Amino acid sequence: MSTRLVVETREIDPVEDLLAYADPAVPLAWLRRGDGIVAVGSGTVAEIRVPPGEDAARSTIIASAWQRLVQDAEIDDPLGLPGTGLIAFGALTFDEDSSADSVLLVPSTVIGRHRGRSWLTRIRSSDSDASHVADPQTYGPHWAGTVGPGAQSPQGYQDSVRGALSRIADGELSKVVLARDLTGSIPAGSDLRRLVRALSSGYPDTWAFAVDGLIGASPETLVTVQNRTVTARVLAGTIGRGPDADADTVASAHLASSTKDLDEHEYAVQSVLASLRPHTRVLAASEQPFLLKLPNLFHLATDVEGELAEGESSLDLIGALHPTAAVAGTPTPAAIAAIRELEPFDRGRYAGPVGWVDASGNGEWAIALRCAQFTAGAEDIAVTAYAGAGIVAGSDPESELLETRVKFRPLVDALA
């Protein structure tokens, strides 16, 4: 069977609800402010899946395999918009030692929208016919899920934070991000598009995603590449929003002046700059962080912009950037070692790169935060959700536990 791909993108009449075309059981979607790309139905023409135990880094293996796949592709794309032409959805593990797979999926049909323009892309192998375009499907009935403490209990989490603070005091590391998990289930046959839609509409400024059972709404861009311009947004330093405008003002002022949070943020910014420099020609970051306001919390944020070096792609950049100090810690090797010892679970793809790439190396990649992994079983669908907080000198175990509760809220509310 030929592996040469034939790709055709055509502009279509405006589509209001991209998600209506997705597979209810296994949606494949990437959305922000109503724009984005969605796989039509469940058909895929190619899959790059990297299991644990490989010698090279998973991102390197995926980047090489993607390059081989695209080099002979026949692409007819008169639009040239973000998400048109040959694209693949991806989700990579946080830790190279994870037992989960890293994956890149090429759907047979993609429907997309960007700034008022809509399109349909068909992707097939050169020796097969074009796939039938499925009609939009009515959303299934409402459902509710239940989640509770997973492998890491609230008390266990505070104990892990104390363990991290001891390592920081001993000089082993400056910062480590510790997560905890919630586990539960939702009814078999649930229409998972409902969860994606709830996250996308409730948190429009985040990246709402669904890739291979990983569903969430991330506020944190890992890296974006479009026409060789590289942009990234660094988030580190968090505080919950208040119940009214006055409390909001107090909370934001506290975050903006918090030495602990500003130090944590600066670690993350410097980590990103150091990782991007070898892959870019020009690189700059804003001098001071700004406050990013989300429906439930404030983040300290810094935007980074540069120009991609020749021969590089967004997959090369996520390999260089991940894991950032914002989701691992500083120095990275010591932080990863501490996470493996202090977290009693495998993160899987939580806090790993999630997004899409095209044949030119353009793409949008976020860090998989505010998310859960859904795994279909015989009687129900298992759910594991994750949330973390950055631990630095001066962190308080109880406050860090409360921060994870705030970060769990978008997903827990949507599940309910």
PDB file of C-alpha atoms in Angstrom, residues 111-356:
ATOM      1  CA  ILE A 111     -13.120  20.851   8.848  1.00  0.00           C
ATOM      2  CA  GLY A 112     -11.756  24.188  10.012  1.00  0.00           C
ATOM      3  CA  ARG A 113     -12.405  27.866  10.544  1.00  0.00           C
ATOM      4  CA  HIS A 114     -10.118  30.897  10.812  1.00  0.00           C
ATOM      5  CA  ARG A 115     -11.317  34.516  11.083  1.00  0.00           C
ATOM      6  CA  GLY A 116     -14.616  33.915   9.336  1.00  0.00           C
ATOM      7  CA  ARG A 117     -13.353  31.579   6.595  1.00  0.00           C
ATOM      8  CA  SER A 118     -14.186  27.862   6.651  1.00  0.00           C
ATOM      9  CA  TRP A 119     -12.653  24.946   4.767  1.00  0.00           C
ATOM     10  CA  LEU A 120     -12.726  21.209   4.242  1.00  0.00           C
ATOM     11  CA  THR A 121      -9.547  19.147   3.831  1.00  0.00           C
ATOM     12  CA  ARG A 122      -9.548  15.576   2.488  1.00  0.00           C
ATOM     13  CA  ILE A 123      -6.454  13.433   3.084  1.00  0.00           C
ATOM     14  CA  ARG A 124      -5.993   9.995   1.513  1.00  0.00           C
ATOM     15  CA  SER A 125      -3.266   7.610   0.399  1.00  0.00           C
ATOM     16  CA  SER A 126      -2.553   7.841  -3.336  1.00  0.00           C
ATOM     17  CA  ASP A 127      -4.056   4.414  -4.049  1.00  0.00           C
ATOM     18  CA  SER A 128      -7.397   4.997  -2.300  1.00  0.00           C
ATOM     19  CA  ASP A 129     -10.487   7.042  -2.996  1.00  0.00           C
ATOM     20  CA  ALA A 130     -11.473  10.209  -1.139  1.00  0.00           C
ATOM     21  CA  SER A 131     -13.457   9.583   2.021  1.00  0.00           C
ATOM     22  CA  HIS A 132     -17.158  10.364   2.327  1.00  0.00           C
ATOM     23  CA  VAL A 133     -17.756  13.585   4.259  1.00  0.00           C
ATOM     24  CA  ALA A 134     -19.946  12.796   7.249  1.00  0.00           C
ATOM     25  CA  ASP A 135     -22.824  15.054   8.172  1.00  0.00           C
ATOM     26  CA  PRO A 136     -22.882  16.924  11.486  1.00  0.00           C
ATOM     27  CA  GLN A 137     -24.288  14.803  14.304  1.00  0.00           C
ATOM     28  CA  THR A 138     -26.790  15.913  16.923  1.00  0.00           C
ATOM     29  CA  TYR A 139     -25.221  16.039  20.380  1.00  0.00           C
ATOM     30  CA  GLY A 140     -26.020  13.067  22.612  1.00  0.00           C
ATOM     31  CA  PRO A 141     -27.896  13.440  25.913  1.00  0.00           C
ATOM     32  CA  HIS A 142     -26.371  15.303  28.840  1.00  0.00           C
ATOM     33  CA  TRP A 143     -24.272  13.188  31.177  1.00  0.00           C
ATOM     34  CA  ALA A 144     -22.460  13.693  34.461  1.00  0.00           C
ATOM     35  CA  GLY A 145     -19.282  12.170  35.829  1.00  0.00           C
ATOM     36  CA  THR A 146     -17.946  11.662  39.328  1.00  0.00           C
ATOM     37  CA  VAL A 147     -14.319  12.140  40.359  1.00  0.00           C
ATOM     38  CA  GLY A 148     -12.595  11.851  43.716  1.00  0.00           C
ATOM     39  CA  PRO A 149      -9.066  11.578  45.148  1.00  0.00           C
ATOM     40  CA  GLY A 150      -6.799   9.399  43.029  1.00  0.00           C
ATOM     41  CA  ALA A 151      -3.365   7.994  43.834  1.00  0.00           C
ATOM     42  CA  GLN A 152      -2.403  11.268  45.548  1.00  0.00           C
ATOM     43  CA  SER A 153      -4.667  12.278  48.455  1.00  0.00           C
ATOM     44  CA  PRO A 154      -4.903  15.908  49.632  1.00  0.00           C
ATOM     45  CA  GLN A 155      -2.824  15.031  52.706  1.00  0.00           C
ATOM     46  CA  GLY A 156      -0.361  13.093  50.604  1.00  0.00           C
ATOM     47  CA  TYR A 157       0.003  16.091  48.317  1.00  0.00           C
ATOM     48  CA  GLN A 158       0.884  18.395  51.213  1.00  0.00           C
ATOM     49  CA  ASP A 159       3.429  15.817  52.388  1.00  0.00           C
ATOM     50  CA  SER A 160       4.960  15.781  48.895  1.00  0.00           C
ATOM     51  CA  VAL A 161       5.166  19.594  48.953  1.00  0.00           C
ATOM     52  CA  ARG A 162       7.042  19.383  52.278  1.00  0.00           C
ATOM     53  CA  GLY A 163       9.397  16.848  50.706  1.00  0.00           C
ATOM     54  CA  ALA A 164      10.008  19.245  47.818  1.00  0.00           C
ATOM     55  CA  LEU A 165      10.657  22.163  50.194  1.00  0.00           C
ATOM     56  CA  SER A 166      13.253  20.043  51.992  1.00  0.00           C
ATOM     57  CA  ARG A 167      15.059  19.393  48.694  1.00  0.00           C
ATOM     58  CA  ILE A 168      14.926  23.090  47.826  1.00  0.00           C
ATOM     59  CA  ALA A 169      16.372  23.984  51.252  1.00  0.00           C
ATOM     60  CA  ASP A 170      19.178  21.460  50.638  1.00  0.00           C
ATOM     61  CA  GLY A 171      20.015  23.188  47.347  1.00  0.00           C
ATOM     62  CA  GLU A 172      19.021  20.271  45.085  1.00  0.00           C
ATOM     63  CA  LEU A 173      16.710  22.490  43.033  1.00  0.00           C
ATOM     64  CA  SER A 174      15.157  25.971  42.890  1.00  0.00           C
ATOM     65  CA  LYS A 175      11.660  24.965  41.817  1.00  0.00           C
ATOM     66  CA  VAL A 176       9.603  21.836  41.232  1.00  0.00           C
ATOM     67  CA  VAL A 177       6.030  21.543  39.950  1.00  0.00           C
ATOM     68  CA  LEU A 178       4.034  18.899  41.813  1.00  0.00           C
ATOM     69  CA  ALA A 179       0.691  17.576  40.578  1.00  0.00           C
ATOM     70  CA  ARG A 180      -2.078  15.515  42.071  1.00  0.00           C
ATOM     71  CA  ASP A 181      -4.781  13.444  40.414  1.00  0.00           C
ATOM     72  CA  LEU A 182      -8.524  12.875  40.605  1.00  0.00           C
ATOM     73  CA  THR A 183     -10.006   9.643  39.266  1.00  0.00           C
ATOM     74  CA  GLY A 184     -13.549   8.547  38.455  1.00  0.00           C
ATOM     75  CA  SER A 185     -15.812   7.562  35.600  1.00  0.00           C
ATOM     76  CA  ILE A 186     -18.529   8.707  33.215  1.00  0.00           C
ATOM     77  CA  PRO A 187     -21.267   6.530  31.664  1.00  0.00           C
ATOM     78  CA  ALA A 188     -20.358   4.362  28.680  1.00  0.00           C
ATOM     79  CA  GLY A 189     -21.485   5.912  25.404  1.00  0.00           C
ATOM     80  CA  SER A 190     -21.233   9.497  26.678  1.00  0.00           C
ATOM     81  CA  ASP A 191     -20.885  12.137  23.961  1.00  0.00           C
ATOM     82  CA  LEU A 192     -17.467  13.604  24.834  1.00  0.00           C
ATOM     83  CA  ARG A 193     -18.031  16.523  22.473  1.00  0.00           C
ATOM     84  CA  ARG A 194     -20.227  17.982  25.219  1.00  0.00           C
ATOM     85  CA  LEU A 195     -17.188  18.290  27.491  1.00  0.00           C
ATOM     86  CA  VAL A 196     -15.062  19.880  24.758  1.00  0.00           C
ATOM     87  CA  ARG A 197     -17.880  22.330  23.988  1.00  0.00           C
ATOM     88  CA  ALA A 198     -18.352  23.247  27.658  1.00  0.00           C
ATOM     89  CA  LEU A 199     -14.623  23.936  28.087  1.00  0.00           C
ATOM     90  CA  SER A 200     -14.363  25.822  24.789  1.00  0.00           C
ATOM     91  CA  SER A 201     -17.334  28.100  25.503  1.00  0.00           C
ATOM     92  CA  GLY A 202     -16.585  28.534  29.225  1.00  0.00           C
ATOM     93  CA  TYR A 203     -12.895  29.335  28.683  1.00  0.00           C
ATOM     94  CA  PRO A 204     -12.725  30.869  25.171  1.00  0.00           C
ATOM     95  CA  ASP A 205      -9.200  32.270  25.588  1.00  0.00           C
ATOM     96  CA  THR A 206      -7.713  28.832  26.269  1.00  0.00           C
ATOM     97  CA  TRP A 207      -6.824  26.090  23.783  1.00  0.00           C
ATOM     98  CA  ALA A 208      -9.650  23.541  24.028  1.00  0.00           C
ATOM     99  CA  PHE A 209      -8.381  20.186  22.780  1.00  0.00           C
ATOM    100  CA  ALA A 210      -9.310  16.544  22.327  1.00  0.00           C
ATOM    101  CA  VAL A 211      -6.589  14.170  21.117  1.00  0.00           C
ATOM    102  CA  ASP A 212      -6.644  10.392  21.594  1.00  0.00           C
ATOM    103  CA  GLY A 213      -8.829  10.580  24.715  1.00  0.00           C
ATOM    104  CA  LEU A 214      -6.973  13.533  26.270  1.00  0.00           C
ATOM    105  CA  ILE A 215      -9.462  16.402  26.718  1.00  0.00           C
ATOM    106  CA  GLY A 216      -8.870  19.780  28.317  1.00  0.00           C
ATOM    107  CA  ALA A 217      -8.611  23.569  28.033  1.00  0.00           C
ATOM    108  CA  SER A 218      -5.067  24.860  28.393  1.00  0.00           C
ATOM    109  CA  PRO A 219      -4.272  28.531  29.084  1.00  0.00           C
ATOM    110  CA  GLU A 220      -0.590  27.964  28.302  1.00  0.00           C
ATOM    111  CA  THR A 221       0.820  28.077  24.779  1.00  0.00           C
ATOM    112  CA  LEU A 222       4.008  26.046  24.470  1.00  0.00           C
ATOM    113  CA  VAL A 223       4.886  27.418  21.026  1.00  0.00           C
ATOM    114  CA  THR A 224       3.171  28.617  17.831  1.00  0.00           C
ATOM    115  CA  VAL A 225       4.809  28.747  14.407  1.00  0.00           C
ATOM    116  CA  GLN A 226       3.136  30.471  11.441  1.00  0.00           C
ATOM    117  CA  ASN A 227       5.083  31.549   8.368  1.00  0.00           C
ATOM    118  CA  ARG A 228       8.322  31.000  10.320  1.00  0.00           C
ATOM    119  CA  THR A 229       7.346  33.415  13.104  1.00  0.00           C
ATOM    120  CA  VAL A 230       7.717  31.746  16.496  1.00  0.00           C
ATOM    121  CA  THR A 231       5.596  32.894  19.446  1.00  0.00           C
ATOM    122  CA  ALA A 232       5.295  31.473  22.952  1.00  0.00           C
ATOM    123  CA  ARG A 233       3.521  32.543  26.122  1.00  0.00           C
ATOM    124  CA  VAL A 234       4.986  31.670  29.504  1.00  0.00           C
ATOM    125  CA  LEU A 235       2.635  31.313  32.491  1.00  0.00           C
ATOM    126  CA  ALA A 236       3.954  30.825  36.013  1.00  0.00           C
ATOM    127  CA  GLY A 237       2.649  32.386  39.217  1.00  0.00           C
ATOM    128  CA  THR A 238      -1.034  31.959  40.005  1.00  0.00           C
ATOM    129  CA  ILE A 239      -3.729  33.288  42.331  1.00  0.00           C
ATOM    130  CA  GLY A 240      -7.465  32.585  42.503  1.00  0.00           C
ATOM    131  CA  ARG A 241      -9.862  35.381  41.605  1.00  0.00           C
ATOM    132  CA  GLY A 242     -12.037  37.027  44.249  1.00  0.00           C
ATOM    133  CA  PRO A 243     -15.829  36.896  44.549  1.00  0.00           C
ATOM    134  CA  ASP A 244     -16.191  40.577  43.543  1.00  0.00           C
ATOM    135  CA  ALA A 245     -14.303  43.401  41.820  1.00  0.00           C
ATOM    136  CA  ASP A 246     -12.674  44.677  45.021  1.00  0.00           C
ATOM    137  CA  ALA A 247     -11.387  41.223  45.947  1.00  0.00           C
ATOM    138  CA  ASP A 248     -10.167  40.781  42.364  1.00  0.00           C
ATOM    139  CA  THR A 249      -8.154  43.994  42.674  1.00  0.00           C
ATOM    140  CA  VAL A 250      -6.569  42.822  45.933  1.00  0.00           C
ATOM    141  CA  ALA A 251      -5.742  39.388  44.478  1.00  0.00           C
ATOM    142  CA  SER A 252      -4.184  40.774  41.283  1.00  0.00           C
ATOM    143  CA  ALA A 253      -2.141  43.341  43.233  1.00  0.00           C
ATOM    144  CA  HIS A 254      -0.884  40.601  45.541  1.00  0.00           C
ATOM    145  CA  LEU A 255       0.206  38.423  42.601  1.00  0.00           C
ATOM    146  CA  ALA A 256       1.875  41.309  40.773  1.00  0.00           C
ATOM    147  CA  SER A 257       3.985  42.167  43.837  1.00  0.00           C
ATOM    148  CA  SER A 258       4.651  38.644  45.165  1.00  0.00           C
ATOM    149  CA  THR A 259       8.412  37.993  45.259  1.00  0.00           C
ATOM    150  CA  LYS A 260       7.770  34.233  45.374  1.00  0.00           C
ATOM    151  CA  ASP A 261       5.561  34.298  42.274  1.00  0.00           C
ATOM    152  CA  LEU A 262       7.788  36.752  40.354  1.00  0.00           C
ATOM    153  CA  ASP A 263      10.824  34.535  41.034  1.00  0.00           C
ATOM    154  CA  GLU A 264       8.914  31.441  39.909  1.00  0.00           C
ATOM    155  CA  HIS A 265       7.861  33.281  36.742  1.00  0.00           C
ATOM    156  CA  GLU A 266      11.389  34.451  35.929  1.00  0.00           C
ATOM    157  CA  TYR A 267      12.701  30.864  36.203  1.00  0.00           C
ATOM    158  CA  ALA A 268      10.108  29.800  33.634  1.00  0.00           C
ATOM    159  CA  VAL A 269      10.868  32.675  31.217  1.00  0.00           C
ATOM    160  CA  GLN A 270      14.615  32.072  31.264  1.00  0.00           C
ATOM    161  CA  SER A 271      14.061  28.346  30.706  1.00  0.00           C
ATOM    162  CA  VAL A 272      12.010  29.032  27.558  1.00  0.00           C
ATOM    163  CA  LEU A 273      14.489  31.583  26.159  1.00  0.00           C
ATOM    164  CA  ALA A 274      17.456  29.246  26.689  1.00  0.00           C
ATOM    165  CA  SER A 275      15.631  26.386  24.939  1.00  0.00           C
ATOM    166  CA  LEU A 276      14.496  28.445  21.923  1.00  0.00           C
ATOM    167  CA  ARG A 277      17.752  30.298  21.179  1.00  0.00           C
ATOM    168  CA  PRO A 278      19.487  27.427  19.287  1.00  0.00           C
ATOM    169  CA  HIS A 279      16.447  27.066  16.974  1.00  0.00           C
ATOM    170  CA  THR A 280      15.740  30.736  16.207  1.00  0.00           C
ATOM    171  CA  ARG A 281      17.503  33.636  14.511  1.00  0.00           C
ATOM    172  CA  VAL A 282      15.929  36.494  16.481  1.00  0.00           C
ATOM    173  CA  LEU A 283      14.347  36.158  19.911  1.00  0.00           C
ATOM    174  CA  ALA A 284      12.840  38.679  22.344  1.00  0.00           C
ATOM    175  CA  ALA A 285      10.689  38.651  25.487  1.00  0.00           C
ATOM    176  CA  SER A 286       8.712  41.438  27.162  1.00  0.00           C
ATOM    177  CA  GLU A 287      10.655  42.954  30.065  1.00  0.00           C
ATOM    178  CA  GLN A 288       7.886  42.670  32.655  1.00  0.00           C
ATOM    179  CA  PRO A 289       5.172  40.013  33.026  1.00  0.00           C
ATOM    180  CA  PHE A 290       1.542  41.015  32.596  1.00  0.00           C
ATOM    181  CA  LEU A 291      -1.553  39.716  34.387  1.00  0.00           C
ATOM    182  CA  LEU A 292      -3.564  37.192  32.369  1.00  0.00           C
ATOM    183  CA  LYS A 293      -7.164  37.127  33.623  1.00  0.00           C
ATOM    184  CA  LEU A 294      -9.089  33.856  33.294  1.00  0.00           C
ATOM    185  CA  PRO A 295     -12.625  33.197  34.580  1.00  0.00           C
ATOM    186  CA  ASN A 296     -11.352  31.579  37.786  1.00  0.00           C
ATOM    187  CA  LEU A 297      -7.793  32.868  38.337  1.00  0.00           C
ATOM    188  CA  PHE A 298      -4.962  35.268  37.440  1.00  0.00           C
ATOM    189  CA  HIS A 299      -1.615  34.185  35.978  1.00  0.00           C
ATOM    190  CA  LEU A 300       1.641  36.076  35.543  1.00  0.00           C
ATOM    191  CA  ALA A 301       2.372  35.914  31.795  1.00  0.00           C
ATOM    192  CA  THR A 302       5.220  36.836  29.436  1.00  0.00           C
ATOM    193  CA  ASP A 303       5.110  36.701  25.620  1.00  0.00           C
ATOM    194  CA  VAL A 304       8.150  35.579  23.619  1.00  0.00           C
ATOM    195  CA  GLU A 305       8.633  36.075  19.858  1.00  0.00           C
ATOM    196  CA  GLY A 306      11.329  35.029  17.388  1.00  0.00           C
ATOM    197  CA  GLU A 307      12.103  33.864  13.862  1.00  0.00           C
ATOM    198  CA  LEU A 308      12.450  30.135  13.126  1.00  0.00           C
ATOM    199  CA  ALA A 309      15.833  28.973  11.841  1.00  0.00           C
ATOM    200  CA  GLU A 310      15.985  27.246   8.425  1.00  0.00           C
ATOM    201  CA  GLY A 311      15.119  23.559   8.367  1.00  0.00           C
ATOM    202  CA  GLU A 312      13.352  23.625  11.752  1.00  0.00           C
ATOM    203  CA  SER A 313       9.678  22.897  12.529  1.00  0.00           C
ATOM    204  CA  SER A 314       7.287  23.311  15.428  1.00  0.00           C
ATOM    205  CA  LEU A 315       7.998  19.649  16.344  1.00  0.00           C
ATOM    206  CA  ASP A 316      11.690  20.491  16.777  1.00  0.00           C
ATOM    207  CA  LEU A 317      10.726  23.395  19.029  1.00  0.00           C
ATOM    208  CA  ILE A 318       8.467  21.362  21.304  1.00  0.00           C
ATOM    209  CA  GLY A 319      11.301  18.859  21.650  1.00  0.00           C
ATOM    210  CA  ALA A 320      13.630  21.678  22.696  1.00  0.00           C
ATOM    211  CA  LEU A 321      11.143  23.436  24.988  1.00  0.00           C
ATOM    212  CA  HIS A 322       9.511  20.544  26.799  1.00  0.00           C
ATOM    213  CA  PRO A 323       9.473  20.217  29.738  1.00  0.00           C
ATOM    214  CA  THR A 324       9.526  23.906  30.654  1.00  0.00           C
ATOM    215  CA  ALA A 325      10.214  25.203  34.140  1.00  0.00           C
ATOM    216  CA  ALA A 326       6.504  26.125  34.280  1.00  0.00           C
ATOM    217  CA  VAL A 327       5.493  22.427  34.430  1.00  0.00           C
ATOM    218  CA  ALA A 328       8.681  20.687  35.630  1.00  0.00           C
ATOM    219  CA  GLY A 329      10.995  22.975  37.582  1.00  0.00           C
ATOM    220  CA  THR A 330      14.577  24.248  37.744  1.00  0.00           C
ATOM    221  CA  PRO A 331      17.077  22.744  37.078  1.00  0.00           C
ATOM    222  CA  THR A 332      15.034  20.435  34.857  1.00  0.00           C
ATOM    223  CA  PRO A 333      16.860  17.091  35.444  1.00  0.00           C
ATOM    224  CA  ALA A 334      16.682  17.486  39.233  1.00  0.00           C
ATOM    225  CA  ALA A 335      13.015  18.549  39.012  1.00  0.00           C
ATOM    226  CA  ILE A 336      12.074  15.517  36.872  1.00  0.00           C
ATOM    227  CA  ALA A 337      13.848  13.213  39.328  1.00  0.00           C
ATOM    228  CA  ALA A 338      11.960  14.801  42.240  1.00  0.00           C
ATOM    229  CA  ILE A 339       8.616  14.502  40.416  1.00  0.00           C
ATOM    230  CA  ARG A 340       9.222  10.786  39.800  1.00  0.00           C
ATOM    231  CA  GLU A 341       9.863  10.249  43.501  1.00  0.00           C
ATOM    232  CA  LEU A 342       7.258  12.598  45.015  1.00  0.00           C
ATOM    233  CA  GLU A 343       4.260  11.920  42.721  1.00  0.00           C
ATOM    234  CA  PRO A 344       2.719   8.445  43.235  1.00  0.00           C
ATOM    235  CA  PHE A 345       1.402   8.195  39.647  1.00  0.00           C
ATOM    236  CA  ASP A 346       2.436   8.395  35.999  1.00  0.00           C
ATOM    237  CA  ARG A 347       1.436  11.782  34.522  1.00  0.00           C
ATOM    238  CA  GLY A 348       0.950  10.264  31.075  1.00  0.00           C
ATOM    239  CA  ARG A 349       0.296  13.141  28.690  1.00  0.00           C
ATOM    240  CA  TYR A 350      -0.670  15.617  31.428  1.00  0.00           C
ATOM    241  CA  ALA A 351       1.650  18.665  31.164  1.00  0.00           C
ATOM    242  CA  GLY A 352       3.047  17.317  27.878  1.00  0.00           C
ATOM    243  CA  PRO A 353       2.795  19.015  24.454  1.00  0.00           C
ATOM    244  CA  VAL A 354      -0.615  18.895  22.726  1.00  0.00           C
ATOM    245  CA  GLY A 355      -1.558  20.518  19.418  1.00  0.00           C
ATOM    246  CA  TRP A 356      -1.108  20.199  15.660  1.00  0.00           C
TER     247      TRP A 356
END
